[in-house]
Amino acid sequence: MRRILYLEPVGGIAGDMFLAAGIDLGVSPDALAQALSGLNVPGWKLAVSRAVRHAISGTHLDVVLDAKEAHPHRAYADIRQLIEAAPTLPERAKARALAVFRAIGEAEAKVHGVSIDAIHFHEVGAVDSIVDICGAAVVLELLGDPEVHAAPPPLGSGTIRVAHGQMPIPVPATLELLRDVPVRFEGVGELTTPTGAALLKVLTKIGHPPDFIVEKVGYGVGTKDFRDRPNVLRASLGRVETQATEGLWVVEANLDDATPQLLAHLVERLLEVGAKDAWVSPVVMKKGRPAHLLGALVEGGLREAVVDALLRESTSLGVRYHRVERHALERDFVEVDTPWGRVRVKRGLRDGRVLNAHPEFDDCVRLARAAGVPVKQVMAAAMAALTPAGPG
């Protein structure tokens, strides 16, 4: 069963808000602290409390530090060694945490025009940021490794003082991290921190989530209290319904360079791998180019097989698909007698009434060839046999 975690950064996102939202969903603070205890960074503890922002109640989390450990500078290599050596961190959590730090390091390197090995983390190299990032990876493990989606984050505005001095909001590293994904330029103050941006970029798919059944909702409450919005990260945890996965889908692609032979083969191939139907329609694409629309109707469980076949055997660089609904008549077969033999007839029924009927073409062709008569004559005889006194 697919598990889904959908994050809505209503008031932005920071590392502590991610952890708090996980705890609000039911993650044990003790289990989280135990998994993080193997990190060789002294002088921290988790302080969990309840808080309210704009009448929304949720969990607030502070990583409480000894003053001397608040802001040491660490190189990327140092942080990598810390994480890899932690015996209590699950391997998948280690990999995720390292990927997040790698993303931050690459963004900082790009902004400052140096190599990642020359980067020394300031704010995100501090103990609390290490705990936040490793903790976020552990939260996903404790939630059962769900598929994570997120709404586009608000970035905020204004300026903020950091180790490098006064910076615009969003700070350059945050904006670099969120290149090529949807964001919202709104709000006052720093709503999305570099840590929050890195968690979204590495651990989530930013955009519309799949249809899913919400089972739990948690709120991670941030420290600041904004005037224009509740400073919360909402997290919805649930499951994808079987019907949502196995419903009917239309898979299609536009082809402007496929030969008739290839199009015929593609239709046959899509039917072979499980499509319920496949078709080709003429279309006109950009620059007035005549082309073809190749489409298939497929059940959700076979959608990926159809997509794979289309991409492997067509000239398309991509496909699109969307869910559809249909109302299908009940179907059955009856056999009728004709002067040349028996023919199967497919019937469509609704509430027991026959609304449509059609002779099986292959049966009619076989009998027509054997008798040397036109196919249409056999078909007409089969339909004539479907009288009130006949079958059905």
Coordinates of C-alpha atoms in Angstrom, one line a residue:
M1 CA 0.0 0.0 0.0
R2 CA 1.4 3.4 -1.0
R3 CA 1.8 5.8 1.9
I4 CA 1.6 9.5 1.1
L5 CA 3.0 12.5 3.2
Y6 CA 1.8 15.9 1.9
L7 CA 3.5 19.0 3.3
E8 CA 1.9 22.4 3.1
P9 CA 4.3 25.2 4.2
V10 CA 1.6 27.6 5.1
G11 CA 3.9 29.8 7.0
G12 CA 7.1 28.5 5.3
I13 CA 9.3 25.7 6.4
A14 CA 12.4 25.2 8.6
G15 CA 14.1 22.1 9.9
D16 CA 12.6 22.3 13.4
M17 CA 9.1 22.7 11.8
F18 CA 9.6 19.5 9.8
L19 CA 10.5 17.6 13.0
A20 CA 7.6 19.2 14.9
A21 CA 5.1 18.2 12.2
G22 CA 6.4 14.7 12.4
I23 CA 6.0 14.6 16.1
D24 CA 2.5 16.0 15.8
L25 CA 1.7 13.1 13.4
G26 CA 2.7 10.7 16.2
V27 CA 6.5 10.2 15.9
S28 CA 7.9 9.6 19.4
P29 CA 10.3 12.3 20.5
D30 CA 12.2 9.6 22.5
A31 CA 12.5 7.4 19.4
L32 CA 13.7 10.4 17.4
A33 CA 16.3 11.4 20.0
Q34 CA 17.5 7.8 20.3
A35 CA 18.1 7.6 16.6
L36 CA 20.1 10.8 16.7
S37 CA 22.1 9.9 19.8
G38 CA 24.9 8.4 17.8
L39 CA 25.8 11.7 16.2
N40 CA 29.1 12.8 17.7
V41 CA 27.9 16.3 18.4
P42 CA 27.6 17.1 22.1
G43 CA 25.4 19.5 24.0
W44 CA 21.9 19.3 22.6
K45 CA 18.5 18.0 23.5
L46 CA 15.0 18.2 22.1
A47 CA 12.4 20.4 23.8
V48 CA 8.9 19.6 22.7
S49 CA 5.9 21.8 23.5
R50 CA 2.5 22.8 22.3
A51 CA 2.0 26.2 20.6
V52 CA -0.7 28.1 18.8
R53 CA -0.5 30.4 15.7
H54 CA -3.6 32.2 14.4
A55 CA -5.8 29.8 16.5
I56 CA -4.1 26.7 15.0
S57 CA -2.6 24.4 17.6
G58 CA 0.4 22.2 16.9
T59 CA 3.8 21.0 18.1
H60 CA 6.7 23.3 18.6
L61 CA 10.2 21.9 18.8
D62 CA 13.5 23.5 19.9
V63 CA 16.9 22.0 19.7
V64 CA 18.3 23.3 22.9
L65 CA 22.1 23.8 22.8
D66 CA 25.0 24.5 25.1
A67 CA 26.1 28.0 24.3
K68 CA 29.6 27.0 23.3
E69 CA 28.2 24.6 20.6
A70 CA 25.8 27.0 19.1
H71 CA 27.6 28.1 15.9
P72 CA 30.8 26.2 15.1
H73 CA 32.0 26.2 11.5
R74 CA 32.1 22.8 9.8
A75 CA 33.3 21.7 6.4
Y76 CA 31.1 19.4 4.3
A77 CA 33.6 16.6 4.7
D78 CA 33.4 17.0 8.5
I79 CA 29.6 16.7 8.4
R80 CA 29.7 13.8 6.1
Q81 CA 32.0 12.0 8.5
L82 CA 29.8 12.7 11.4
I83 CA 26.7 11.3 9.7
E84 CA 28.5 8.2 8.2
A85 CA 29.9 7.3 11.6
A86 CA 26.6 7.6 13.6
P87 CA 25.8 4.0 14.6
T88 CA 22.2 4.7 15.5
L89 CA 21.1 6.3 12.2
P90 CA 19.4 4.0 9.8
E91 CA 21.3 3.6 6.5
R92 CA 18.5 5.2 4.4
A93 CA 18.3 8.1 6.8
K94 CA 22.1 8.6 6.5
A95 CA 21.8 8.7 2.7
R96 CA 19.0 11.2 2.8
A97 CA 20.7 13.5 5.3
L98 CA 23.9 13.4 3.3
A99 CA 22.0 14.2 0.1
V100 CA 20.4 17.3 1.9
F101 CA 23.8 18.5 3.1
R102 CA 25.2 17.9 -0.4
A103 CA 22.5 20.0 -1.9
I104 CA 23.2 22.8 0.5
G105 CA 26.9 22.6 -0.1
E106 CA 26.4 22.7 -3.9
A107 CA 24.1 25.7 -3.6
E108 CA 26.5 27.6 -1.3
A109 CA 29.4 26.8 -3.6
K110 CA 27.5 28.1 -6.6
V111 CA 26.5 31.3 -4.8
H112 CA 30.1 32.0 -3.6
G113 CA 31.9 30.8 -6.7
V114 CA 34.0 28.1 -5.0
S115 CA 34.1 24.3 -4.9
I116 CA 32.1 22.4 -2.5
D117 CA 35.2 21.3 -0.7
A118 CA 36.0 24.9 0.1
I119 CA 32.6 25.5 1.7
H120 CA 32.4 25.9 5.5
F121 CA 28.9 25.7 6.8
H122 CA 28.0 28.4 9.3
E123 CA 24.4 28.4 10.4
V124 CA 23.6 25.1 8.7
G125 CA 26.8 23.6 10.1
A126 CA 25.7 24.2 13.7
V127 CA 24.6 21.4 15.9
D128 CA 20.9 22.4 15.7
S129 CA 20.9 22.2 11.9
I130 CA 22.7 18.9 11.9
V131 CA 20.1 17.6 14.3
D132 CA 17.3 19.1 12.2
I133 CA 18.4 17.6 8.9
C134 CA 19.3 14.1 10.3
G135 CA 16.1 14.3 12.3
A136 CA 14.0 14.9 9.2
A137 CA 15.5 11.8 7.6
V138 CA 14.7 9.8 10.7
V139 CA 11.1 11.2 10.9
L140 CA 10.5 9.7 7.4
E141 CA 11.8 6.3 8.6
L142 CA 9.6 6.4 11.7
L143 CA 6.5 7.3 9.6
G144 CA 7.1 4.2 7.5
D145 CA 9.0 5.8 4.5
P146 CA 6.0 7.5 2.8
E147 CA 6.1 9.1 -0.6
V148 CA 6.6 12.8 0.2
H149 CA 4.9 15.6 -1.8
A150 CA 4.9 19.3 -0.9
A151 CA 3.0 22.5 -2.0
P152 CA 5.2 25.3 -3.4
P153 CA 6.7 27.2 -0.4
P154 CA 6.4 30.9 0.3
L155 CA 9.8 32.5 0.4
G156 CA 9.2 35.8 2.2
S157 CA 10.9 39.2 1.7
G158 CA 13.1 41.8 3.3
T159 CA 16.6 41.3 4.7
I160 CA 18.2 39.2 7.3
R161 CA 21.6 39.2 9.0
V162 CA 23.6 36.0 8.7
A163 CA 27.3 35.0 9.1
H164 CA 28.1 36.7 5.8
G165 CA 26.4 39.9 6.8
Q166 CA 23.1 41.5 5.7
M167 CA 21.4 39.4 3.0
P168 CA 18.2 39.7 1.0
I169 CA 15.3 37.3 1.7
P170 CA 15.2 34.7 0.3
V171 CA 18.9 34.3 0.9
P172 CA 20.9 33.3 -2.2
A173 CA 21.4 29.7 -1.1
T174 CA 17.6 29.2 -0.5
L175 CA 16.8 30.5 -4.0
E176 CA 19.5 28.5 -5.6
L177 CA 18.2 25.3 -3.9
L178 CA 14.7 25.9 -5.2
R179 CA 15.7 26.6 -8.8
D180 CA 13.5 24.6 -11.3
V181 CA 10.7 24.0 -8.8
P182 CA 7.5 25.9 -8.1
V183 CA 7.8 28.6 -5.4
R184 CA 5.8 31.6 -4.2
F185 CA 7.3 35.0 -3.7
E186 CA 5.1 36.3 -0.9
G187 CA 5.1 37.1 2.8
V188 CA 7.3 39.2 5.0
G189 CA 10.4 37.9 6.7
E190 CA 12.3 34.7 6.1
L191 CA 9.6 32.1 5.7
T192 CA 11.6 29.4 4.0
T193 CA 15.1 28.8 5.5
P194 CA 18.0 27.2 3.6
T195 CA 17.5 24.0 5.6
G196 CA 13.8 24.0 4.9
A197 CA 14.5 24.6 1.2
A198 CA 17.0 21.7 1.1
L199 CA 14.6 19.3 2.8
L200 CA 11.9 20.2 0.2
K201 CA 14.2 19.9 -2.8
V202 CA 15.8 16.6 -1.8
L203 CA 13.1 14.8 0.1
T204 CA 9.9 15.8 -1.7
K205 CA 8.1 16.2 -5.0
I206 CA 7.0 19.9 -5.1
G207 CA 3.6 20.2 -6.8
H208 CA 0.2 18.6 -6.8
P209 CA 0.0 15.4 -4.7
P210 CA -1.8 12.3 -6.0
D211 CA -5.3 11.6 -4.8
F212 CA -5.1 10.0 -1.4
I213 CA -7.1 9.2 1.8
V214 CA -5.9 11.5 4.7
E215 CA -5.6 9.5 7.9
K216 CA -3.6 11.9 10.1
V217 CA -2.9 15.7 10.1
G218 CA -0.1 17.3 12.1
Y219 CA 1.1 20.9 12.5
G220 CA 4.7 21.9 13.1
V221 CA 4.7 25.4 14.7
G222 CA 7.5 27.8 14.0
T223 CA 9.0 30.3 16.4
K224 CA 7.9 33.5 14.8
D225 CA 4.3 34.8 14.8
F226 CA 3.5 36.4 11.4
R227 CA 0.7 38.9 11.0
D228 CA -0.5 37.7 7.6
R229 CA -0.4 33.9 8.1
P230 CA -0.1 31.2 10.7
N231 CA 3.5 30.1 11.0
V232 CA 2.8 26.4 10.7
L233 CA 3.9 23.5 8.5
R234 CA 0.9 21.3 7.9
A235 CA 1.6 17.6 7.3
S236 CA -1.1 15.2 6.0
L237 CA -0.4 11.5 6.2
G238 CA -2.5 8.9 4.4
R239 CA -2.8 6.2 1.8
V240 CA -3.6 5.8 -1.8
E241 CA -6.8 4.0 -2.4
T242 CA -6.6 0.9 -4.6
Q243 CA -9.3 2.4 -6.9
A244 CA -7.1 5.5 -7.3
T245 CA -4.2 3.4 -8.4
E246 CA -6.2 1.0 -10.6
G247 CA -8.7 3.3 -12.2
L248 CA -8.8 3.9 -15.9
W249 CA -6.2 6.2 -17.5
V250 CA -5.7 7.7 -20.9
V251 CA -2.0 7.6 -22.0
E252 CA -1.1 9.6 -25.1
A253 CA 1.7 11.2 -27.1
N254 CA 1.9 13.5 -30.1
L255 CA 4.1 12.1 -32.9
D256 CA 5.2 14.1 -35.9
D257 CA 7.9 11.8 -37.3
A258 CA 6.3 8.3 -37.1
T259 CA 5.8 6.3 -40.3
P260 CA 2.4 4.5 -40.9
Q261 CA 4.1 1.2 -40.4
L262 CA 5.4 2.3 -37.0
L263 CA 2.0 3.7 -35.9
A264 CA 0.3 0.4 -36.8
H265 CA 2.9 -1.5 -34.8
L266 CA 2.5 0.8 -31.8
V267 CA -1.2 0.2 -31.7
E268 CA -0.7 -3.5 -31.7
R269 CA 2.1 -3.3 -29.1
L270 CA 0.1 -1.2 -26.7
L271 CA -2.8 -3.7 -26.9
E272 CA -0.3 -6.6 -26.3
V273 CA 1.0 -5.1 -23.1
G274 CA -2.5 -4.6 -21.6
A275 CA -4.2 -1.5 -23.1
K276 CA -8.0 -1.9 -23.2
D277 CA -8.0 0.1 -26.5
A278 CA -5.5 2.1 -28.6
W279 CA -6.0 4.5 -31.4
V280 CA -4.3 7.0 -33.7
S281 CA -5.9 10.4 -34.6
P282 CA -4.6 13.1 -37.1
V283 CA -3.7 16.4 -35.4
V284 CA -1.9 19.6 -36.3
M285 CA 1.0 20.6 -34.1
K286 CA 3.0 23.8 -33.7
K287 CA 4.3 25.4 -36.9
G288 CA 1.3 23.9 -38.7
R289 CA 2.9 20.4 -38.8
P290 CA 0.6 17.5 -39.5
A291 CA 1.1 14.8 -36.9
H292 CA -0.7 11.9 -35.1
L293 CA -2.0 11.6 -31.6
L294 CA -1.4 8.1 -30.3
G295 CA -3.6 7.2 -27.4
A296 CA -4.5 4.2 -25.2
L297 CA -7.0 3.4 -22.5
V298 CA -5.5 1.4 -19.7
E299 CA -6.2 0.2 -16.2
G300 CA -4.0 1.8 -13.5
G301 CA -2.2 -1.4 -12.7
L302 CA -0.9 -1.6 -16.3
R303 CA -0.3 2.0 -16.9
E304 CA 3.5 1.9 -16.4
A305 CA 3.8 -1.1 -18.8
V306 CA 1.9 0.9 -21.5
V307 CA 4.0 4.0 -20.8
D308 CA 7.2 2.0 -21.0
A309 CA 6.2 0.4 -24.3
L310 CA 5.2 3.7 -25.8
L311 CA 8.5 5.3 -24.8
R312 CA 10.6 2.3 -25.9
E313 CA 9.0 1.8 -29.3
S314 CA 7.9 5.2 -30.4
T315 CA 9.8 8.3 -31.4
S316 CA 8.3 10.4 -28.6
L317 CA 10.4 12.1 -25.9
G318 CA 7.6 11.9 -23.4
V319 CA 4.0 10.9 -22.7
R320 CA 1.1 12.4 -20.7
Y321 CA -1.6 10.6 -18.9
H322 CA -4.8 11.5 -16.9
R323 CA -7.5 9.6 -15.1
V324 CA -10.8 9.1 -16.8
E325 CA -14.1 7.7 -15.7
R326 CA -16.5 5.7 -17.9
H327 CA -19.8 4.0 -17.6
A328 CA -19.8 0.6 -19.4
L329 CA -22.8 -1.5 -20.3
E330 CA -22.9 -5.1 -18.9
R331 CA -21.7 -7.5 -21.6
D332 CA -22.4 -11.0 -22.5
F333 CA -22.2 -13.3 -25.6
V334 CA -24.9 -15.4 -27.2
E335 CA -24.7 -17.7 -30.2
V336 CA -27.1 -17.6 -33.1
D337 CA -27.6 -19.8 -36.1
T338 CA -27.1 -18.6 -39.7
P339 CA -27.3 -20.6 -42.9
W340 CA -23.5 -21.0 -42.8
G341 CA -23.0 -21.8 -39.2
R342 CA -23.1 -20.4 -35.7
V343 CA -21.9 -16.9 -34.9
R344 CA -21.2 -15.3 -31.5
V345 CA -22.9 -12.0 -30.8
K346 CA -21.7 -9.5 -28.2
R347 CA -24.5 -7.8 -26.4
G348 CA -24.6 -4.6 -24.2
L349 CA -27.2 -4.6 -21.5
R350 CA -28.4 -2.2 -18.9
D351 CA -30.7 -3.3 -16.1
G352 CA -31.3 -6.5 -18.0
R353 CA -32.3 -4.8 -21.3
V354 CA -30.3 -5.3 -24.5
L355 CA -29.3 -1.9 -25.8
N356 CA -26.6 -2.9 -28.3
A357 CA -25.6 -6.0 -30.1
H358 CA -23.0 -6.8 -32.7
P359 CA -21.8 -10.1 -34.4
E360 CA -18.2 -11.1 -33.7
F361 CA -16.5 -10.0 -36.9
D362 CA -13.9 -12.9 -36.9
D363 CA -16.7 -15.5 -36.7
C364 CA -18.4 -13.8 -39.7
V365 CA -15.2 -13.7 -41.7
R366 CA -14.4 -17.3 -41.1
L367 CA -17.9 -18.5 -42.2
A368 CA -18.0 -16.1 -45.2
R369 CA -14.6 -17.4 -46.5
A370 CA -15.6 -21.0 -46.1
A371 CA -19.0 -20.5 -47.9
G372 CA -17.7 -18.0 -50.5
V373 CA -20.3 -15.3 -49.6
P374 CA -19.8 -11.7 -48.6
V375 CA -19.1 -11.0 -44.9
K376 CA -21.9 -8.4 -44.8
Q377 CA -24.4 -11.2 -45.7
V378 CA -23.3 -13.3 -42.8
M379 CA -23.4 -10.3 -40.4
A380 CA -26.9 -9.5 -41.6
A381 CA -28.1 -13.0 -41.0
A382 CA -26.7 -13.1 -37.5
M383 CA -28.4 -9.8 -36.6
A384 CA -31.7 -11.1 -38.1
A385 CA -31.4 -14.1 -35.8
L386 CA -31.5 -11.8 -32.9
T387 CA -35.4 -11.5 -32.9
P388 CA -37.7 -11.4 -29.9
A389 CA -38.2 -15.1 -30.5
G390 CA -34.5 -15.7 -30.7
P391 CA -31.6 -15.6 -28.1
G392 CA -32.0 -12.8 -25.6

